[in-house]
CSV table of C-alpha atoms in Angstrom, one decimal:
chain,number,residue,atom,x,y,z
A,1,MET,CA,-6.4,-5.9,-33.9
A,2,GLN,CA,-4.3,-3.7,-31.6
A,3,LYS,CA,-3.0,-6.9,-29.9
A,4,SER,CA,-1.8,-8.6,-33.1
A,5,GLU,CA,-0.2,-5.1,-33.9
A,6,GLU,CA,1.5,-5.3,-30.5
A,7,GLN,CA,3.2,-8.7,-30.9
A,8,LYS,CA,4.3,-7.5,-34.2
A,9,GLN,CA,6.3,-4.5,-32.4
A,10,LEU,CA,7.7,-7.1,-29.6
A,11,LEU,CA,8.5,-9.3,-32.5
A,12,SER,CA,10.2,-6.6,-34.4
A,13,ARG,CA,12.2,-5.6,-31.4
A,14,LEU,CA,13.5,-9.3,-30.6
A,15,PHE,CA,15.2,-9.2,-34.4
A,16,ALA,CA,16.6,-5.7,-34.0
A,17,SER,CA,18.0,-6.2,-30.6
A,18,ALA,CA,19.4,-9.5,-32.3
A,19,LEU,CA,21.0,-7.8,-35.4
A,20,ARG,CA,22.7,-5.0,-33.1
A,21,ALA,CA,24.7,-7.6,-31.1
A,22,VAL,CA,26.5,-9.2,-34.4
A,23,SER,CA,26.8,-6.1,-36.2
A,24,ALA,CA,30.3,-5.3,-36.7
A,25,SER,CA,30.7,-2.2,-34.7
A,26,GLN,CA,29.4,-4.0,-31.9
A,27,CYS,CA,31.2,-7.3,-31.8
A,28,LEU,CA,34.7,-7.1,-34.2
A,29,PRO,CA,36.3,-4.0,-32.2
A,30,ALA,CA,37.5,-6.1,-28.5
A,31,HIS,CA,39.1,-8.4,-30.7
A,32,LEU,CA,41.5,-6.5,-32.6
A,33,PRO,CA,44.9,-7.1,-31.5
A,34,GLN,CA,47.7,-4.6,-30.4
A,35,LEU,CA,49.9,-4.9,-33.7
A,36,GLY,CA,53.8,-4.1,-33.3
A,37,ASP,CA,55.7,-1.3,-35.0
A,38,GLU,CA,57.1,-3.4,-37.5
A,39,GLY,CA,55.8,-4.8,-40.7
A,40,ARG,CA,52.7,-3.9,-42.7
A,41,VAL,CA,49.0,-4.5,-42.2
A,42,TRP,CA,47.5,-6.0,-44.8
A,43,VAL,CA,43.2,-6.8,-44.7
A,44,ILE,CA,41.4,-9.6,-46.8
A,45,GLY,CA,38.3,-10.8,-46.7
A,46,ALA,CA,34.6,-11.9,-48.0
A,47,GLY,CA,31.0,-12.1,-47.2
A,48,LYS,CA,28.2,-10.5,-46.7
A,49,GLY,CA,29.5,-8.5,-43.7
A,50,ALA,CA,33.0,-8.0,-45.0
A,51,ALA,CA,33.4,-4.3,-46.0
A,52,ALA,CA,31.3,-3.5,-42.8
A,53,MET,CA,33.9,-5.5,-41.1
A,54,ALA,CA,36.7,-3.8,-42.9
A,55,GLN,CA,35.5,0.0,-41.7
A,56,VAL,CA,35.4,-0.9,-38.4
A,57,VAL,CA,39.2,-2.7,-39.0
A,58,GLU,CA,40.0,0.8,-40.8
A,59,GLN,CA,38.4,3.1,-37.8
A,60,HIS,CA,40.6,0.7,-35.2
A,61,TYR,CA,43.7,1.1,-37.3
A,62,GLY,CA,44.3,3.8,-39.4
A,63,ASP,CA,47.4,4.4,-41.5
A,64,ARG,CA,48.6,1.3,-40.0
A,65,ILE,CA,46.9,-0.8,-42.6
A,66,ALA,CA,48.9,-0.4,-45.9
A,67,GLY,CA,46.1,-1.9,-47.9
A,68,GLY,CA,43.7,-4.5,-48.9
A,69,ILE,CA,40.6,-6.0,-50.8
A,70,VAL,CA,37.5,-7.2,-49.4
A,71,VAL,CA,34.7,-8.9,-51.3
A,72,THR,CA,31.0,-8.7,-50.3
A,73,ARG,CA,27.6,-8.9,-52.3
A,74,TYR,CA,25.9,-6.5,-54.5
A,75,GLN,CA,24.5,-3.5,-52.4
A,76,HIS,CA,26.4,-4.7,-49.1
A,77,GLY,CA,29.7,-2.4,-49.1
A,78,ALA,CA,30.6,0.2,-47.0
A,79,ARG,CA,32.9,3.3,-47.3
A,80,CYS,CA,36.8,2.2,-46.8
A,81,GLU,CA,39.8,4.6,-48.0
A,82,ARG,CA,42.5,1.9,-47.9
A,83,ILE,CA,41.1,-1.1,-48.1
A,84,LYS,CA,39.4,-1.9,-51.8
A,85,VAL,CA,35.8,-3.2,-51.6
A,86,ILE,CA,34.5,-5.5,-54.6
A,87,GLU,CA,30.9,-6.4,-55.1
A,88,ALA,CA,30.2,-9.6,-56.6
A,89,ALA,CA,27.3,-11.9,-57.1
A,90,HIS,CA,25.7,-14.8,-54.1
A,91,PRO,CA,24.6,-17.4,-54.0
A,92,VAL,CA,25.7,-18.0,-57.5
A,93,PRO,CA,29.1,-16.7,-58.1
A,94,ASP,CA,29.6,-14.5,-61.4
A,95,ASP,CA,32.5,-13.2,-63.0
A,96,ALA,CA,32.8,-10.2,-60.7
A,97,GLY,CA,33.5,-12.7,-57.7
A,98,GLU,CA,35.9,-14.8,-60.0
A,99,GLN,CA,37.8,-11.6,-60.7
A,100,ALA,CA,38.1,-10.5,-57.3
A,101,ALA,CA,39.5,-13.7,-56.1
A,102,ARG,CA,42.4,-13.6,-58.3
A,103,GLN,CA,42.8,-9.8,-56.9
A,104,VAL,CA,42.6,-11.3,-53.5
A,105,MET,CA,45.3,-13.7,-54.0
A,106,GLU,CA,47.6,-11.8,-56.1
A,107,SER,CA,48.1,-8.9,-53.6
A,108,LEU,CA,49.5,-11.4,-51.2
A,109,GLN,CA,52.4,-11.7,-53.2
A,110,GLY,CA,55.4,-10.4,-51.5
A,111,LEU,CA,54.5,-10.5,-48.1
A,112,THR,CA,57.7,-10.8,-45.4
A,113,GLU,CA,57.4,-12.4,-42.0
A,114,GLN,CA,57.1,-9.1,-40.3
A,115,ASP,CA,53.8,-8.4,-42.1
A,116,THR,CA,50.6,-8.9,-40.6
A,117,VAL,CA,47.2,-10.4,-42.3
A,118,LEU,CA,43.8,-9.7,-41.0
A,119,CYS,CA,41.3,-11.9,-42.9
A,120,LEU,CA,37.4,-10.7,-42.4
A,121,MET,CA,35.0,-13.7,-43.1
A,122,THR,CA,31.6,-13.7,-43.1
A,123,GLY,CA,28.8,-16.2,-44.6
A,124,GLY,CA,28.6,-15.5,-48.2
A,125,ALA,CA,32.1,-15.7,-48.7
A,126,SER,CA,31.9,-19.4,-50.4
A,127,SER,CA,30.1,-17.8,-53.5
A,128,LEU,CA,31.8,-14.5,-53.6
A,129,LEU,CA,35.4,-15.7,-53.9
A,130,ALA,CA,34.7,-18.3,-56.5
A,131,LEU,CA,38.4,-19.1,-58.0
A,132,PRO,CA,38.4,-22.3,-59.9
A,133,ALA,CA,40.6,-24.7,-59.2
A,134,GLU,CA,42.9,-25.2,-62.3
A,135,GLY,CA,41.3,-27.1,-64.8
A,136,LEU,CA,37.6,-26.1,-64.2
A,137,THR,CA,35.8,-23.3,-65.4
A,138,LEU,CA,32.9,-20.6,-63.5
A,139,GLN,CA,30.5,-22.6,-65.6
A,140,ASP,CA,31.4,-25.3,-63.3
A,141,LYS,CA,31.1,-23.7,-60.0
A,142,GLN,CA,28.0,-22.0,-61.0
A,143,HIS,CA,26.0,-25.4,-62.0
A,144,ILE,CA,27.1,-27.5,-58.9
A,145,ASN,CA,26.3,-24.0,-56.9
A,146,ARG,CA,22.6,-24.1,-58.6
A,147,ALA,CA,22.4,-27.7,-57.7
A,148,LEU,CA,23.4,-28.0,-54.1
A,149,LEU,CA,21.1,-24.7,-53.4
A,150,LYS,CA,17.9,-26.9,-54.5
A,151,SER,CA,19.0,-30.5,-53.4
A,152,GLY,CA,18.4,-29.8,-49.4
A,153,ALA,CA,22.2,-30.4,-48.9
A,154,ASP,CA,23.3,-28.6,-45.8
A,155,ILE,CA,25.8,-25.9,-45.6
A,156,HIS,CA,28.5,-28.2,-44.0
A,157,GLU,CA,27.9,-30.5,-47.1
A,158,MET,CA,27.7,-27.9,-49.9
A,159,ASN,CA,30.7,-25.9,-48.5
A,160,CYS,CA,32.9,-29.5,-48.2
A,161,VAL,CA,31.9,-29.8,-52.2
A,162,ARG,CA,33.0,-26.3,-53.0
A,163,LYS,CA,36.3,-26.3,-50.9
A,164,HIS,CA,37.6,-29.3,-53.5
A,165,LEU,CA,36.6,-27.6,-56.6
A,166,SER,CA,38.4,-24.1,-55.6
A,167,ALA,CA,41.7,-22.7,-55.9
A,168,ILE,CA,41.6,-20.1,-52.9
A,169,LYS,CA,38.9,-22.4,-50.3
A,170,GLY,CA,40.1,-25.1,-47.8
A,171,GLY,CA,42.8,-23.2,-46.4
A,172,ARG,CA,44.6,-22.3,-49.9
A,173,LEU,CA,44.3,-18.5,-48.9
A,174,ALA,CA,46.2,-19.4,-45.8
A,175,GLN,CA,48.8,-20.6,-48.0
A,176,ALA,CA,49.2,-18.0,-50.2
A,177,CYS,CA,49.5,-15.6,-47.3
A,178,LEU,CA,52.9,-17.3,-46.1
A,179,PRO,CA,55.4,-16.2,-44.8
A,180,ALA,CA,52.8,-13.3,-43.0
A,181,SER,CA,51.1,-14.1,-39.8
A,182,LEU,CA,47.4,-14.5,-40.3
A,183,GLN,CA,44.8,-13.6,-38.2
A,184,THR,CA,40.9,-14.8,-39.2
A,185,TYR,CA,38.1,-12.8,-37.6
A,186,VAL,CA,34.7,-15.0,-38.1
A,187,ILE,CA,31.1,-13.9,-37.6
A,188,SER,CA,29.6,-17.5,-37.9
A,189,ASP,CA,26.7,-18.3,-40.3
A,190,VAL,CA,26.9,-22.2,-39.7
A,191,PRO,CA,25.4,-24.4,-37.0
A,192,GLY,CA,28.1,-25.5,-34.5
A,193,ASP,CA,30.2,-22.6,-35.5
A,194,GLU,CA,33.0,-24.4,-37.0
A,195,PRO,CA,35.5,-21.4,-38.4
A,196,GLY,CA,36.7,-23.8,-41.4
A,197,THR,CA,33.0,-24.4,-42.6
A,198,VAL,CA,32.2,-20.4,-42.5
A,199,GLY,CA,33.1,-19.3,-46.4
A,200,SER,CA,34.4,-22.9,-47.0
A,201,GLY,CA,37.4,-21.9,-44.7
A,202,PRO,CA,39.9,-20.0,-47.2
A,203,SER,CA,41.9,-18.7,-44.2
A,204,VAL,CA,41.6,-22.4,-42.1
A,205,GLU,CA,43.2,-26.0,-42.3
A,206,ASN,CA,40.5,-28.5,-44.1
A,207,PHE,CA,40.2,-31.8,-43.4
A,208,SER,CA,37.5,-32.8,-45.6
A,209,THR,CA,38.6,-35.2,-48.6
A,210,PRO,CA,37.8,-35.2,-52.6
A,211,GLU,CA,36.1,-38.7,-51.5
A,212,ASP,CA,33.9,-36.7,-49.3
A,213,ALA,CA,33.1,-34.6,-52.0
A,214,ILE,CA,32.2,-37.1,-54.3
A,215,SER,CA,30.0,-38.9,-52.0
A,216,ILE,CA,28.0,-35.9,-51.2
A,217,LEU,CA,27.5,-35.2,-55.3
A,218,LYS,CA,26.3,-38.7,-55.2
A,219,ARG,CA,24.0,-38.6,-52.5
A,220,TYR,CA,22.2,-35.9,-54.0
A,221,GLY,CA,21.9,-37.2,-57.4
A,222,ILE,CA,24.1,-34.4,-58.8
A,223,GLN,CA,25.2,-34.4,-62.1
A,224,ILE,CA,29.1,-33.4,-62.9
A,225,SER,CA,30.9,-33.0,-66.1
A,226,PRO,CA,33.7,-34.6,-66.9
A,227,ALA,CA,36.1,-31.7,-65.7
A,228,VAL,CA,34.8,-31.7,-62.5
A,229,ALA,CA,35.1,-35.6,-61.9
A,230,ALA,CA,38.6,-35.9,-63.6
A,231,HIS,CA,39.4,-33.2,-60.8
A,232,LEU,CA,37.8,-34.7,-57.9
A,233,GLN,CA,40.0,-37.8,-58.7
A,234,SER,CA,43.1,-35.9,-58.8
A,235,GLU,CA,45.5,-34.6,-56.6
A,236,ARG,CA,44.7,-31.2,-57.6
A,237,ALA,CA,41.4,-31.7,-55.3
A,238,LYS,CA,43.5,-32.4,-51.8
A,239,THR,CA,43.6,-29.4,-49.8
A,240,PRO,CA,46.5,-28.3,-48.5
A,241,ILE,CA,48.2,-29.8,-45.1
A,242,PHE,CA,49.6,-27.0,-42.8
A,243,SER,CA,52.9,-27.1,-41.0
A,244,GLU,CA,53.2,-26.7,-37.4
A,245,GLN,CA,54.9,-23.3,-38.1
A,246,GLN,CA,52.0,-22.2,-40.1
A,247,ARG,CA,49.4,-23.5,-37.5
A,248,HIS,CA,51.7,-21.4,-35.0
A,249,LYS,CA,51.6,-18.2,-37.2
A,250,ASN,CA,47.6,-18.5,-37.6
A,251,SER,CA,45.1,-18.0,-35.2
A,252,VAL,CA,41.0,-18.2,-35.8
A,253,HIS,CA,38.6,-15.9,-33.7
A,254,VAL,CA,35.2,-16.2,-34.1
A,255,ILE,CA,33.5,-13.0,-32.9
A,256,ALA,CA,29.5,-13.4,-33.3
A,257,THR,CA,27.4,-16.3,-33.6
A,258,ALA,CA,23.7,-17.2,-33.8
A,259,ARG,CA,24.0,-17.6,-29.6
A,260,ASP,CA,25.1,-14.2,-29.5
A,261,ALA,CA,21.9,-12.8,-31.6
A,262,LEU,CA,19.9,-15.1,-29.5
A,263,GLU,CA,21.1,-14.2,-26.1
A,264,ALA,CA,20.4,-10.8,-27.0
A,265,ALA,CA,16.9,-11.2,-28.2
A,266,LYS,CA,16.4,-13.2,-24.8
A,267,GLN,CA,17.3,-10.1,-22.6
A,268,GLU,CA,14.6,-8.0,-24.6
A,269,ALA,CA,11.9,-10.4,-24.1
A,270,LEU,CA,12.7,-10.8,-20.7
A,271,GLN,CA,12.6,-7.0,-20.1
A,272,ALA,CA,9.0,-7.1,-21.8
A,273,GLY,CA,7.8,-9.5,-19.4
A,274,TYR,CA,8.0,-12.8,-20.9
A,275,ALA,CA,9.1,-16.2,-19.7
A,276,VAL,CA,12.1,-17.4,-22.8
A,277,TRP,CA,13.3,-20.8,-23.8
A,278,LEU,CA,15.7,-20.3,-25.9
A,279,MET,CA,15.7,-23.7,-27.7
A,280,SER,CA,19.1,-24.2,-29.8
A,281,ASP,CA,21.2,-22.1,-32.1
A,282,ALA,CA,22.0,-24.8,-34.1
A,283,ILE,CA,19.2,-26.3,-35.5
A,284,GLU,CA,19.2,-27.9,-39.1
A,285,GLY,CA,16.8,-29.9,-41.4
A,286,GLU,CA,13.9,-29.1,-44.0
A,287,ALA,CA,12.3,-25.9,-42.9
A,288,ARG,CA,8.1,-27.4,-42.9
A,289,ASP,CA,9.3,-30.1,-40.7
A,290,ILE,CA,11.5,-27.9,-38.1
A,291,ALA,CA,8.4,-26.2,-38.5
A,292,LYS,CA,5.8,-28.7,-37.7
A,293,MET,CA,7.9,-29.6,-34.2
A,294,HIS,CA,7.9,-25.7,-33.5
A,295,GLY,CA,4.3,-25.6,-34.0
A,296,ALA,CA,3.2,-28.8,-32.0
A,297,LEU,CA,5.3,-27.7,-28.8
A,298,ALA,CA,3.8,-24.0,-29.3
A,299,LEU,CA,0.3,-26.0,-29.0
A,300,GLU,CA,1.6,-28.1,-26.2
A,301,ILE,CA,2.9,-25.0,-24.3
A,302,GLN,CA,0.0,-22.9,-24.7
A,303,LYS,CA,-2.3,-25.8,-23.2
A,304,GLY,CA,0.2,-25.5,-19.9
A,305,CYS,CA,2.2,-28.5,-20.8
A,306,GLY,CA,5.5,-27.6,-21.8
A,307,PRO,CA,8.5,-26.8,-20.4
A,308,VAL,CA,8.0,-22.9,-19.9
A,309,LYS,CA,4.5,-21.4,-19.0
A,310,PRO,CA,2.6,-18.9,-21.4
A,311,PRO,CA,3.2,-15.8,-21.5
A,312,CYS,CA,6.4,-17.1,-23.0
A,313,ILE,CA,8.6,-16.7,-26.4
A,314,LEU,CA,10.9,-19.6,-28.0
A,315,LEU,CA,13.8,-18.7,-29.5
A,316,SER,CA,15.7,-20.9,-32.3
A,317,GLY,CA,18.9,-20.5,-34.6
A,318,GLY,CA,20.7,-22.5,-36.9
A,319,GLU,CA,20.2,-23.3,-40.7
A,320,THR,CA,17.4,-25.6,-42.3
A,321,THR,CA,17.1,-26.4,-45.9
A,322,VAL,CA,14.4,-26.3,-48.5
A,323,THR,CA,14.3,-29.4,-50.9
A,324,VAL,CA,12.9,-27.4,-53.8
A,325,LYS,CA,10.5,-29.4,-55.9
A,326,GLY,CA,7.4,-26.5,-56.7
A,327,LYS,CA,8.0,-23.3,-59.1
A,328,GLY,CA,7.1,-20.7,-56.6
A,329,ARG,CA,9.4,-18.1,-54.8
A,330,GLY,CA,10.5,-18.1,-50.8
A,331,GLY,CA,13.4,-18.7,-49.3
A,332,ARG,CA,13.9,-20.9,-45.9
A,333,ASN,CA,12.3,-18.8,-43.2
A,334,ALA,CA,9.2,-18.2,-45.3
A,335,GLU,CA,8.8,-21.5,-45.8
A,336,PHE,CA,8.8,-22.5,-42.0
A,337,LEU,CA,6.4,-19.5,-41.2
A,338,LEU,CA,4.1,-21.1,-43.9
A,339,SER,CA,4.6,-24.6,-42.3
A,340,LEU,CA,4.2,-23.3,-38.6
A,341,ALA,CA,1.1,-21.7,-39.6
A,342,GLN,CA,-0.5,-25.0,-41.3
A,343,THR,CA,0.7,-26.8,-37.9
A,344,ILE,CA,-1.2,-24.2,-35.6
A,345,LYS,CA,-4.1,-24.0,-37.5
A,346,GLY,CA,-4.9,-20.5,-37.0
A,347,SER,CA,-4.7,-20.9,-33.2
A,348,ALA,CA,-5.1,-17.8,-31.4
A,349,GLY,CA,-2.5,-16.2,-29.0
A,350,ILE,CA,0.4,-17.5,-31.1
A,351,CYS,CA,2.4,-15.2,-33.4
A,352,ALA,CA,5.9,-15.9,-34.9
A,353,LEU,CA,9.1,-14.1,-37.0
A,354,ALA,CA,11.2,-16.0,-39.0
A,355,CYS,CA,14.1,-14.0,-40.8
A,356,ASP,CA,17.7,-14.2,-42.0
A,357,THR,CA,19.7,-12.2,-40.3
A,358,ASP,CA,21.7,-11.3,-43.3
A,359,GLY,CA,18.3,-10.0,-44.8
A,360,ILE,CA,18.0,-11.9,-47.4
A,361,ASP,CA,15.3,-15.0,-47.5
A,362,GLY,CA,17.5,-17.5,-50.1
A,363,VAL,CA,17.5,-15.3,-53.1
A,364,GLU,CA,14.5,-13.1,-52.5
A,365,ASN,CA,14.5,-9.2,-51.6
A,366,ASN,CA,12.9,-10.3,-48.2
A,367,ALA,CA,14.6,-11.1,-44.7
A,368,GLY,CA,11.6,-13.4,-43.9
A,369,ALA,CA,8.2,-13.0,-42.9
A,370,ILE,CA,6.1,-12.5,-40.0
A,371,LEU,CA,3.0,-14.5,-39.0
A,372,THR,CA,0.2,-12.8,-36.7
A,373,GLN,CA,-3.5,-12.7,-36.0
A,374,THR,CA,-3.7,-10.2,-38.6
A,375,VAL,CA,-2.1,-12.1,-41.6
A,376,ILE,CA,-3.9,-15.1,-40.9
A,377,GLU,CA,-7.4,-13.6,-41.0
A,378,LYS,CA,-6.4,-12.0,-44.3
A,379,ALA,CA,-5.6,-15.5,-45.9
A,380,GLN,CA,-8.6,-16.7,-44.3
A,381,ALA,CA,-10.8,-13.6,-46.3
A,382,GLN,CA,-8.8,-15.0,-49.7
A,383,GLY,CA,-9.1,-18.7,-49.2
A,384,LEU,CA,-5.5,-18.8,-49.3
A,385,ASN,CA,-4.5,-22.6,-49.0
A,386,TYR,CA,-1.5,-23.2,-47.0
A,387,LEU,CA,-0.5,-26.8,-48.4
A,388,THR,CA,-1.2,-25.5,-52.0
A,389,PHE,CA,1.6,-23.1,-51.5
A,390,LEU,CA,3.9,-25.4,-49.6
A,391,ASP,CA,3.3,-27.9,-52.4
A,392,ASP,CA,4.6,-25.3,-55.0
A,393,ASN,CA,7.4,-24.2,-52.6
A,394,ASN,CA,5.5,-20.4,-52.7
A,395,ALA,CA,6.2,-19.2,-49.4
A,396,TYR,CA,6.9,-15.7,-50.4
A,397,GLU,CA,3.5,-15.2,-52.7
A,398,PHE,CA,1.4,-16.1,-49.6
A,399,PHE,CA,2.9,-14.0,-47.6
A,400,GLU,CA,2.9,-11.1,-50.1
A,401,ARG,CA,-0.5,-11.5,-50.3
A,402,CYS,CA,-1.0,-10.9,-46.3
A,403,ASP,CA,1.5,-8.4,-46.0
A,404,GLY,CA,3.7,-10.5,-44.1
A,405,LEU,CA,6.5,-9.9,-46.0
A,406,ILE,CA,9.5,-8.3,-43.7
A,407,PHE,CA,12.4,-5.9,-45.5
A,408,THR,CA,15.2,-5.1,-43.7
A,409,GLY,CA,17.7,-4.5,-46.8
A,410,PRO,CA,21.0,-5.7,-46.3
A,411,THR,CA,22.1,-5.8,-42.6
A,412,LEU,CA,26.0,-6.2,-43.0
A,413,THR,CA,26.6,-8.8,-41.2
A,414,ASN,CA,25.0,-12.7,-40.9
A,415,VAL,CA,24.5,-15.4,-38.4
A,416,ASN,CA,22.0,-17.2,-40.3
A,417,ASP,CA,18.1,-17.9,-39.0
A,418,PHE,CA,16.6,-16.1,-36.5
A,419,ARG,CA,13.3,-17.4,-35.0
A,420,ALA,CA,10.8,-16.3,-32.4
A,421,ILE,CA,7.3,-17.5,-31.4
A,422,VAL,CA,5.3,-15.6,-29.1
A,423,ILE,CA,3.1,-17.9,-27.0
A,424,GLU,CA,0.0,-15.9,-25.0
A,425,PRO,CA,-2.3,-18.4,-22.8
A,426,LEU,CA,-5.6,-19.7,-24.1
A,427,PRO,CA,-8.2,-17.3,-24.3
A,428,GLN,CA,-10.4,-17.5,-21.0
A,429,THR,CA,-13.7,-19.3,-22.1
């Protein structure tokens, strides 16, 4: 059991180092510009890390900030003096998010060419800035959000739909900032780090079409109301095209990514004496299928047949999905680990951690889970069947019963999934 505890501590250190590297206090200050003496500085933003970013901006600029509003998830706030922090629901929007989005848009009225707007965006903004397009209701958006979350659609597809049902996303917030200059700072939670996908790109020009959104809804068999159908076929569903002048006045800076988190973990692993293979920071697909690939690779490496030799650590990030068919509890990271456990079948010397860097695995209260020999032995002692829990999408209960859940609370950042697999050599016989 001592070896299992040592591996657990190592995995925890890797995750902690990853979180530190993408925290607002670590990644934002170096990117903030030197501002001229004229004009006001107004701050807006949304996402699970938006309040933490706003706090850093206040500390940096002090009384140069005239005011602002940021919207974050419940219990993800941070103390700010000049910037108003509003908390709302995620991942399904609520009335607070709708009212907050209206306040953000209203706060931008009366800006001048001398003013500067700083826009702070992290993952979660799509739900937190919930301003339905004209003719639609919050209930319309809630229905589609719930359906998309269960459909298996990836984040690019989900946010494409959201852009064309919104009065604030897909560059519409940027239009409201005119004629002021707009600088957007993004902590990316999407594979590929495309700024227009993070939070559905309220401050970034969008190039998808309503037809793209309709195609996605059809692909996943999502039923829509007559009002949504009519909207998507109207001119109102098209997102704004930026003028050359607006493109010149707008700048976008991606300040933290999954790659940054993984690189920090890699350095921690190297210092601990392990070889490291950083596989990818942009892995997408069904969580259980991605786990099968990781597990098969780990077994090959343990035999000495892989690209690195044990003892080693595999690192990967991105955003997997779960097509929900069962009635259990569990986010994509816990489901990944449960499928990994099924794949490696209790092989000694392989342990793993899979967590969401925002501290929330799906809609649960855990960040993810950890798979060690101790967890495997507890599962065996209780007669737990991996496939039974997988079939019911019930990874949360599995790891809860085996003391494998990881709780961090809100991390106030978000670069999505973090996975680490420790592979020790096969025991000598």
